Amino acid sequence: MGWDLALTARRADRLQVLAAELHARYGVLVEVIPEDLSNPGAPPRIIAALEGKGREIDALVNNAGYGLPGTFLSTSWADQADFLQVLYLAPVELTHRVLPGMAARGFGRIINVASLAGYAPGSAGHTLYGSVKAAMIKFSESVAAECQTLGHKDVHCTALCPGFTWSEFHDVNGMRETTNKMPKWMWMEAAPVVKAGIDAVNWGQPVVVPGLFNKVVATLTRLLPEPAGRTLAHSQTARYRKLEG
């Protein structure tokens, strides 16, 4: 028997299908909570919905995200504000709301899905993506450190930093045609990425970069002189970033 789940996203129909599949395959109870995380009221409503059913939250996976194609100049502030709400403010608030219960019960697991982009120099296009992911890495490290310092030894927080991973992410961003031209060895399937995150959070590892290629890239970003790193990042921008709106 696995963990009971609560799934939240905008599309209730797809959530219901996934919930039925998970229940049939694993026998777990699956709560469906349709919410749009770009709405600041979504995080407290999600927590209230579960608390109203008497459910305790022992694990949180902050995985909602997308890319915002185009440059900072070509996109609206409304779109950028929604991006910040979904990818940073909502995960941080959800973490803040579940931590007290985890600390009181002496057990908790939080996985914040960051990105290898959080290690890379800033480059043109998708302007806030790298900075938000870098912030998620530092945030997760800080939460992990605080839990250990305050004596909550079995409450762990991990930033999962995948590189290119096969999913709907690039379809939604309109980047599938571009990414299909990239070498296949740069990509990972979703399953080993998920396993890396689960293993890391159970071990109390604050940050994990899955995959050998991604580990090499993350190491190089720390070893290369900053000007060289920026030059390299800028030269590769067109391969993985959409600059037009």
PDB file of C-alpha atoms in Angstrom:
ATOM      1  CA  MET A   1       0.000   0.000   0.000  1.00  0.00           C
ATOM      2  CA  GLY A   2       1.407   3.374  -0.998  1.00  0.00           C
ATOM      3  CA  TRP A   3       0.708   6.898   0.169  1.00  0.00           C
ATOM      4  CA  ASP A   4      -2.704   8.484  -0.306  1.00  0.00           C
ATOM      5  CA  LEU A   5      -2.441  11.432  -2.674  1.00  0.00           C
ATOM      6  CA  ALA A   6      -3.891  14.867  -3.283  1.00  0.00           C
ATOM      7  CA  LEU A   7      -3.565  16.155  -6.845  1.00  0.00           C
ATOM      8  CA  THR A   8      -4.008  19.775  -7.783  1.00  0.00           C
ATOM      9  CA  ALA A   9      -3.913  21.478 -11.181  1.00  0.00           C
ATOM     10  CA  ARG A  10      -6.197  23.575 -13.346  1.00  0.00           C
ATOM     11  CA  ARG A  11      -7.757  20.808 -15.450  1.00  0.00           C
ATOM     12  CA  ALA A  12     -10.220  18.862 -13.324  1.00  0.00           C
ATOM     13  CA  ASP A  13     -11.044  16.369 -16.087  1.00  0.00           C
ATOM     14  CA  ARG A  14      -7.431  15.257 -16.455  1.00  0.00           C
ATOM     15  CA  LEU A  15      -7.002  15.103 -12.693  1.00  0.00           C
ATOM     16  CA  GLN A  16     -10.017  12.811 -12.395  1.00  0.00           C
ATOM     17  CA  VAL A  17      -8.643  10.474 -15.055  1.00  0.00           C
ATOM     18  CA  LEU A  18      -5.247  10.347 -13.345  1.00  0.00           C
ATOM     19  CA  ALA A  19      -6.837   9.839  -9.927  1.00  0.00           C
ATOM     20  CA  ALA A  20      -8.878   6.889 -11.200  1.00  0.00           C
ATOM     21  CA  GLU A  21      -5.786   5.345 -12.812  1.00  0.00           C
ATOM     22  CA  LEU A  22      -3.695   5.687  -9.638  1.00  0.00           C
ATOM     23  CA  HIS A  23      -6.454   4.265  -7.456  1.00  0.00           C
ATOM     24  CA  ALA A  24      -6.994   1.299  -9.771  1.00  0.00           C
ATOM     25  CA  ARG A  25      -3.279   0.537 -10.049  1.00  0.00           C
ATOM     26  CA  TYR A  26      -2.110   1.125  -6.482  1.00  0.00           C
ATOM     27  CA  GLY A  27      -5.247   1.049  -4.339  1.00  0.00           C
ATOM     28  CA  VAL A  28      -4.511   4.441  -2.778  1.00  0.00           C
ATOM     29  CA  LEU A  29      -7.057   7.147  -2.082  1.00  0.00           C
ATOM     30  CA  VAL A  30      -6.643  10.155  -4.368  1.00  0.00           C
ATOM     31  CA  GLU A  31      -8.145  13.551  -3.602  1.00  0.00           C
ATOM     32  CA  VAL A  32      -8.675  15.888  -6.566  1.00  0.00           C
ATOM     33  CA  ILE A  33      -8.453  19.626  -5.879  1.00  0.00           C
ATOM     34  CA  PRO A  34      -8.773  21.736  -9.049  1.00  0.00           C
ATOM     35  CA  GLU A  35      -6.964  25.041  -8.520  1.00  0.00           C
ATOM     36  CA  ASP A  36      -5.044  27.592 -10.562  1.00  0.00           C
ATOM     37  CA  LEU A  37      -1.853  28.428  -8.678  1.00  0.00           C
ATOM     38  CA  SER A  38      -1.602  31.770 -10.460  1.00  0.00           C
ATOM     39  CA  ASN A  39      -4.425  32.807  -8.122  1.00  0.00           C
ATOM     40  CA  PRO A  40      -2.905  33.896  -4.767  1.00  0.00           C
ATOM     41  CA  GLY A  41      -5.897  32.380  -2.979  1.00  0.00           C
ATOM     42  CA  ALA A  42      -5.139  28.885  -4.267  1.00  0.00           C
ATOM     43  CA  PRO A  43      -2.554  27.715  -1.675  1.00  0.00           C
ATOM     44  CA  PRO A  44      -4.711  28.381   1.405  1.00  0.00           C
ATOM     45  CA  ARG A  45      -7.732  26.826  -0.325  1.00  0.00           C
ATOM     46  CA  ILE A  46      -5.761  23.665  -1.137  1.00  0.00           C
ATOM     47  CA  ILE A  47      -4.628  23.266   2.474  1.00  0.00           C
ATOM     48  CA  ALA A  48      -8.102  24.063   3.815  1.00  0.00           C
ATOM     49  CA  ALA A  49      -9.695  21.477   1.512  1.00  0.00           C
ATOM     50  CA  LEU A  50      -7.458  18.735   2.902  1.00  0.00           C
ATOM     51  CA  GLU A  51      -7.727  19.855   6.504  1.00  0.00           C
ATOM     52  CA  GLY A  52     -11.504  19.934   6.094  1.00  0.00           C
ATOM     53  CA  LYS A  53     -11.391  16.227   5.313  1.00  0.00           C
ATOM     54  CA  GLY A  54      -9.203  15.509   8.310  1.00  0.00           C
ATOM     55  CA  ARG A  55      -6.116  14.758   6.217  1.00  0.00           C
ATOM     56  CA  GLU A  56      -2.586  15.459   7.413  1.00  0.00           C
ATOM     57  CA  ILE A  57       0.050  16.424   4.860  1.00  0.00           C
ATOM     58  CA  ASP A  58       3.213  14.400   5.390  1.00  0.00           C
ATOM     59  CA  ALA A  59       4.743  15.064   1.972  1.00  0.00           C
ATOM     60  CA  LEU A  60       4.574  17.950  -0.485  1.00  0.00           C
ATOM     61  CA  VAL A  61       5.822  17.954  -4.068  1.00  0.00           C
ATOM     62  CA  ASN A  62       5.913  21.402  -5.655  1.00  0.00           C
ATOM     63  CA  ASN A  63       6.021  20.463  -9.332  1.00  0.00           C
ATOM     64  CA  ALA A  64       3.744  23.010 -11.026  1.00  0.00           C
ATOM     65  CA  GLY A  65       5.557  25.019 -13.649  1.00  0.00           C
ATOM     66  CA  TYR A  66       5.915  26.194 -17.200  1.00  0.00           C
ATOM     67  CA  GLY A  67       8.155  28.398 -19.308  1.00  0.00           C
ATOM     68  CA  LEU A  68       7.216  31.869 -20.493  1.00  0.00           C
ATOM     69  CA  PRO A  69       8.591  32.191 -24.048  1.00  0.00           C
ATOM     70  CA  GLY A  70       9.865  35.525 -25.243  1.00  0.00           C
ATOM     71  CA  THR A  71      11.966  38.270 -23.728  1.00  0.00           C
ATOM     72  CA  PHE A  72      11.250  40.471 -20.742  1.00  0.00           C
ATOM     73  CA  LEU A  73      10.611  43.317 -23.173  1.00  0.00           C
ATOM     74  CA  SER A  74       8.113  41.383 -25.291  1.00  0.00           C
ATOM     75  CA  THR A  75       5.986  39.903 -22.492  1.00  0.00           C
ATOM     76  CA  SER A  76       3.393  41.604 -20.301  1.00  0.00           C
ATOM     77  CA  TRP A  77       3.856  42.210 -16.594  1.00  0.00           C
ATOM     78  CA  ALA A  78       0.610  40.310 -15.948  1.00  0.00           C
ATOM     79  CA  ASP A  79       2.153  37.203 -17.515  1.00  0.00           C
ATOM     80  CA  GLN A  80       5.397  37.667 -15.588  1.00  0.00           C
ATOM     81  CA  ALA A  81       3.491  38.152 -12.314  1.00  0.00           C
ATOM     82  CA  ASP A  82       1.503  34.948 -12.913  1.00  0.00           C
ATOM     83  CA  PHE A  83       4.778  33.158 -13.637  1.00  0.00           C
ATOM     84  CA  LEU A  84       6.268  34.290 -10.334  1.00  0.00           C
ATOM     85  CA  GLN A  85       3.115  33.303  -8.469  1.00  0.00           C
ATOM     86  CA  VAL A  86       3.012  29.784  -9.911  1.00  0.00           C
ATOM     87  CA  LEU A  87       6.706  28.931  -9.867  1.00  0.00           C
ATOM     88  CA  TYR A  88       7.866  30.694  -6.717  1.00  0.00           C
ATOM     89  CA  LEU A  89       5.287  32.298  -4.434  1.00  0.00           C
ATOM     90  CA  ALA A  90       2.826  29.386  -4.415  1.00  0.00           C
ATOM     91  CA  PRO A  91       5.474  26.706  -3.673  1.00  0.00           C
ATOM     92  CA  VAL A  92       6.993  28.864  -0.941  1.00  0.00           C
ATOM     93  CA  GLU A  93       3.579  29.494   0.636  1.00  0.00           C
ATOM     94  CA  LEU A  94       2.566  25.843   0.460  1.00  0.00           C
ATOM     95  CA  THR A  95       5.852  24.899   2.114  1.00  0.00           C
ATOM     96  CA  HIS A  96       5.278  27.462   4.837  1.00  0.00           C
ATOM     97  CA  ARG A  97       1.770  26.164   5.468  1.00  0.00           C
ATOM     98  CA  VAL A  98       2.674  22.463   5.749  1.00  0.00           C
ATOM     99  CA  LEU A  99       5.890  22.782   7.760  1.00  0.00           C
ATOM    100  CA  PRO A 100       4.315  23.416  11.195  1.00  0.00           C
ATOM    101  CA  GLY A 101       2.315  20.190  11.033  1.00  0.00           C
ATOM    102  CA  MET A 102       5.327  18.226   9.827  1.00  0.00           C
ATOM    103  CA  ALA A 103       7.468  19.614  12.638  1.00  0.00           C
ATOM    104  CA  ALA A 104       4.785  18.825  15.238  1.00  0.00           C
ATOM    105  CA  ARG A 105       4.425  15.220  14.019  1.00  0.00           C
ATOM    106  CA  GLY A 106       8.181  14.755  13.663  1.00  0.00           C
ATOM    107  CA  PHE A 107       8.042  13.694  10.026  1.00  0.00           C
ATOM    108  CA  GLY A 108       7.856  15.485   6.677  1.00  0.00           C
ATOM    109  CA  ARG A 109       9.118  15.389   3.120  1.00  0.00           C
ATOM    110  CA  ILE A 110       9.157  18.369   0.736  1.00  0.00           C
ATOM    111  CA  ILE A 111      10.421  18.194  -2.840  1.00  0.00           C
ATOM    112  CA  ASN A 112      10.703  21.479  -4.711  1.00  0.00           C
ATOM    113  CA  VAL A 113      11.230  20.864  -8.414  1.00  0.00           C
ATOM    114  CA  ALA A 114      13.892  23.370  -9.420  1.00  0.00           C
ATOM    115  CA  SER A 115      16.064  22.955 -12.517  1.00  0.00           C
ATOM    116  CA  LEU A 116      19.580  22.672 -13.835  1.00  0.00           C
ATOM    117  CA  ALA A 117      18.828  26.160 -15.186  1.00  0.00           C
ATOM    118  CA  GLY A 118      19.174  27.412 -11.620  1.00  0.00           C
ATOM    119  CA  TYR A 119      22.921  26.787 -11.898  1.00  0.00           C
ATOM    120  CA  ALA A 120      23.408  28.345 -15.336  1.00  0.00           C
ATOM    121  CA  PRO A 121      24.259  31.990 -16.088  1.00  0.00           C
ATOM    122  CA  GLY A 122      21.368  34.217 -17.081  1.00  0.00           C
ATOM    123  CA  SER A 123      20.639  34.389 -20.788  1.00  0.00           C
ATOM    124  CA  ALA A 124      18.140  35.940 -23.171  1.00  0.00           C
ATOM    125  CA  GLY A 125      14.598  34.611 -23.288  1.00  0.00           C
ATOM    126  CA  HIS A 126      12.426  32.940 -20.643  1.00  0.00           C
ATOM    127  CA  THR A 127      13.920  35.678 -18.502  1.00  0.00           C
ATOM    128  CA  LEU A 128      12.734  34.764 -15.012  1.00  0.00           C
ATOM    129  CA  TYR A 129      12.989  30.990 -15.350  1.00  0.00           C
ATOM    130  CA  GLY A 130      16.617  30.577 -14.293  1.00  0.00           C
ATOM    131  CA  SER A 131      16.387  33.144 -11.504  1.00  0.00           C
ATOM    132  CA  VAL A 132      13.262  31.535 -10.037  1.00  0.00           C
ATOM    133  CA  LYS A 133      14.848  28.082 -10.148  1.00  0.00           C
ATOM    134  CA  ALA A 134      18.015  29.430  -8.512  1.00  0.00           C
ATOM    135  CA  ALA A 135      15.832  30.929  -5.783  1.00  0.00           C
ATOM    136  CA  MET A 136      14.087  27.575  -5.275  1.00  0.00           C
ATOM    137  CA  ILE A 137      17.444  25.884  -4.779  1.00  0.00           C
ATOM    138  CA  LYS A 138      18.537  28.398  -2.132  1.00  0.00           C
ATOM    139  CA  PHE A 139      15.102  28.336  -0.491  1.00  0.00           C
ATOM    140  CA  SER A 140      15.136  24.537  -0.236  1.00  0.00           C
ATOM    141  CA  GLU A 141      18.662  24.539   1.181  1.00  0.00           C
ATOM    142  CA  SER A 142      17.630  27.089   3.802  1.00  0.00           C
ATOM    143  CA  VAL A 143      14.493  25.182   4.838  1.00  0.00           C
ATOM    144  CA  ALA A 144      16.510  21.961   5.095  1.00  0.00           C
ATOM    145  CA  ALA A 145      19.144  23.687   7.216  1.00  0.00           C
ATOM    146  CA  GLU A 146      16.543  25.261   9.504  1.00  0.00           C
ATOM    147  CA  CYS A 147      14.779  21.947  10.095  1.00  0.00           C
ATOM    148  CA  GLN A 148      18.038  20.282  11.089  1.00  0.00           C
ATOM    149  CA  THR A 149      19.167  23.218  13.227  1.00  0.00           C
ATOM    150  CA  LEU A 150      15.849  23.339  15.087  1.00  0.00           C
ATOM    151  CA  GLY A 151      15.941  19.621  15.786  1.00  0.00           C
ATOM    152  CA  HIS A 152      13.337  18.436  13.277  1.00  0.00           C
ATOM    153  CA  LYS A 153      15.663  15.673  12.131  1.00  0.00           C
ATOM    154  CA  ASP A 154      13.089  13.735  10.094  1.00  0.00           C
ATOM    155  CA  VAL A 155      11.639  16.740   8.265  1.00  0.00           C
ATOM    156  CA  HIS A 156      13.536  17.041   4.987  1.00  0.00           C
ATOM    157  CA  CYS A 157      13.391  19.506   2.107  1.00  0.00           C
ATOM    158  CA  THR A 158      15.076  18.870  -1.243  1.00  0.00           C
ATOM    159  CA  ALA A 159      15.502  20.880  -4.439  1.00  0.00           C
ATOM    160  CA  LEU A 160      15.306  18.506  -7.410  1.00  0.00           C
ATOM    161  CA  CYS A 161      17.278  19.975 -10.319  1.00  0.00           C
ATOM    162  CA  PRO A 162      16.640  18.044 -13.543  1.00  0.00           C
ATOM    163  CA  GLY A 163      17.971  18.995 -16.931  1.00  0.00           C
ATOM    164  CA  PHE A 164      16.106  18.197 -20.135  1.00  0.00           C
ATOM    165  CA  THR A 165      13.391  15.669 -19.255  1.00  0.00           C
ATOM    166  CA  TRP A 166      10.793  14.078 -21.539  1.00  0.00           C
ATOM    167  CA  SER A 167       7.408  15.539 -20.561  1.00  0.00           C
ATOM    168  CA  GLU A 168       4.669  17.867 -21.793  1.00  0.00           C
ATOM    169  CA  PHE A 169       6.689  20.871 -20.631  1.00  0.00           C
ATOM    170  CA  HIS A 170       8.219  21.601 -24.041  1.00  0.00           C
ATOM    171  CA  ASP A 171       4.957  20.981 -25.894  1.00  0.00           C
ATOM    172  CA  VAL A 172       3.168  23.576 -23.773  1.00  0.00           C
ATOM    173  CA  ASN A 173       5.998  26.052 -24.391  1.00  0.00           C
ATOM    174  CA  GLY A 174       5.921  25.496 -28.148  1.00  0.00           C
ATOM    175  CA  MET A 175       9.527  24.277 -28.059  1.00  0.00           C
ATOM    176  CA  ARG A 176       9.090  20.637 -29.082  1.00  0.00           C
ATOM    177  CA  GLU A 177      10.335  21.141 -32.648  1.00  0.00           C
ATOM    178  CA  THR A 178      13.455  22.885 -31.367  1.00  0.00           C
ATOM    179  CA  THR A 179      14.208  20.410 -28.587  1.00  0.00           C
ATOM    180  CA  ASN A 180      13.719  17.435 -30.915  1.00  0.00           C
ATOM    181  CA  LYS A 181      16.845  18.576 -32.750  1.00  0.00           C
ATOM    182  CA  MET A 182      18.943  18.253 -29.606  1.00  0.00           C
ATOM    183  CA  PRO A 183      21.090  15.132 -28.985  1.00  0.00           C
ATOM    184  CA  LYS A 184      19.115  12.367 -27.278  1.00  0.00           C
ATOM    185  CA  TRP A 185      21.898  11.763 -24.735  1.00  0.00           C
ATOM    186  CA  MET A 186      21.131  15.152 -23.188  1.00  0.00           C
ATOM    187  CA  TRP A 187      17.664  13.939 -22.167  1.00  0.00           C
ATOM    188  CA  MET A 188      16.335  11.854 -19.290  1.00  0.00           C
ATOM    189  CA  GLU A 189      13.109   9.929 -18.861  1.00  0.00           C
ATOM    190  CA  ALA A 190      10.833  11.139 -16.069  1.00  0.00           C
ATOM    191  CA  ALA A 191      10.996   7.965 -13.928  1.00  0.00           C
ATOM    192  CA  PRO A 192      14.700   8.157 -12.938  1.00  0.00           C
ATOM    193  CA  VAL A 193      14.321  11.882 -12.252  1.00  0.00           C
ATOM    194  CA  VAL A 194      11.425  11.162  -9.885  1.00  0.00           C
ATOM    195  CA  LYS A 195      13.364   8.374  -8.164  1.00  0.00           C
ATOM    196  CA  ALA A 196      16.355  10.654  -7.671  1.00  0.00           C
ATOM    197  CA  GLY A 197      14.148  13.228  -5.964  1.00  0.00           C
ATOM    198  CA  ILE A 198      12.461  10.688  -3.677  1.00  0.00           C
ATOM    199  CA  ASP A 199      15.743   9.058  -2.713  1.00  0.00           C
ATOM    200  CA  ALA A 200      17.372  12.419  -2.014  1.00  0.00           C
ATOM    201  CA  VAL A 201      14.579  13.726   0.205  1.00  0.00           C
ATOM    202  CA  ASN A 202      14.483  10.476   2.178  1.00  0.00           C
ATOM    203  CA  TRP A 203      18.246  10.716   2.701  1.00  0.00           C
ATOM    204  CA  GLY A 204      17.964  14.347   3.799  1.00  0.00           C
ATOM    205  CA  GLN A 205      19.939  15.641   0.802  1.00  0.00           C
ATOM    206  CA  PRO A 206      19.070  19.336   0.280  1.00  0.00           C
ATOM    207  CA  VAL A 207      19.844  19.419  -3.469  1.00  0.00           C
ATOM    208  CA  VAL A 208      20.026  16.693  -6.081  1.00  0.00           C
ATOM    209  CA  VAL A 209      20.973  16.901  -9.762  1.00  0.00           C
ATOM    210  CA  PRO A 210      19.914  13.645 -11.487  1.00  0.00           C
ATOM    211  CA  GLY A 211      21.899  12.159 -14.367  1.00  0.00           C
ATOM    212  CA  LEU A 212      25.602  12.125 -15.153  1.00  0.00           C
ATOM    213  CA  PHE A 213      25.417  14.707 -17.948  1.00  0.00           C
ATOM    214  CA  ASN A 214      23.470  17.118 -15.734  1.00  0.00           C
ATOM    215  CA  LYS A 215      25.937  16.639 -12.864  1.00  0.00           C
ATOM    216  CA  VAL A 216      28.802  17.495 -15.227  1.00  0.00           C
ATOM    217  CA  VAL A 217      27.008  20.646 -16.409  1.00  0.00           C
ATOM    218  CA  ALA A 218      26.222  21.738 -12.848  1.00  0.00           C
ATOM    219  CA  THR A 219      29.867  21.250 -11.864  1.00  0.00           C
ATOM    220  CA  LEU A 220      31.159  23.167 -14.877  1.00  0.00           C
ATOM    221  CA  THR A 221      28.908  26.134 -14.113  1.00  0.00           C
ATOM    222  CA  ARG A 222      30.634  26.428 -10.743  1.00  0.00           C
ATOM    223  CA  LEU A 223      34.158  25.921 -12.070  1.00  0.00           C
ATOM    224  CA  LEU A 224      34.117  28.079 -15.208  1.00  0.00           C
ATOM    225  CA  PRO A 225      35.053  31.754 -14.816  1.00  0.00           C
ATOM    226  CA  GLU A 226      31.850  33.807 -14.900  1.00  0.00           C
ATOM    227  CA  PRO A 227      32.625  35.623 -18.195  1.00  0.00           C
ATOM    228  CA  ALA A 228      33.337  32.286 -19.905  1.00  0.00           C
ATOM    229  CA  GLY A 229      30.141  30.802 -18.499  1.00  0.00           C
ATOM    230  CA  ARG A 230      28.054  33.714 -19.749  1.00  0.00           C
ATOM    231  CA  THR A 231      29.636  33.547 -23.197  1.00  0.00           C
ATOM    232  CA  LEU A 232      28.923  29.826 -23.444  1.00  0.00           C
ATOM    233  CA  ALA A 233      25.332  30.249 -22.246  1.00  0.00           C
ATOM    234  CA  HIS A 234      24.670  33.074 -24.698  1.00  0.00           C
ATOM    235  CA  SER A 235      26.061  31.054 -27.602  1.00  0.00           C
ATOM    236  CA  GLN A 236      23.627  28.203 -26.882  1.00  0.00           C
ATOM    237  CA  THR A 237      20.527  30.290 -26.136  1.00  0.00           C
ATOM    238  CA  ALA A 238      18.806  29.731 -29.487  1.00  0.00           C
ATOM    239  CA  ARG A 239      18.999  25.960 -29.024  1.00  0.00           C
ATOM    240  CA  TYR A 240      16.731  25.879 -25.975  1.00  0.00           C
ATOM    241  CA  ARG A 241      15.105  29.305 -25.603  1.00  0.00           C
ATOM    242  CA  LYS A 242      12.317  30.912 -27.631  1.00  0.00           C
ATOM    243  CA  LEU A 243      13.070  34.625 -27.940  1.00  0.00           C
ATOM    244  CA  GLU A 244      10.014  35.791 -29.834  1.00  0.00           C
ATOM    245  CA  GLY A 245       6.782  36.280 -27.896  1.00  0.00           C
TER     246      GLY A 245
END
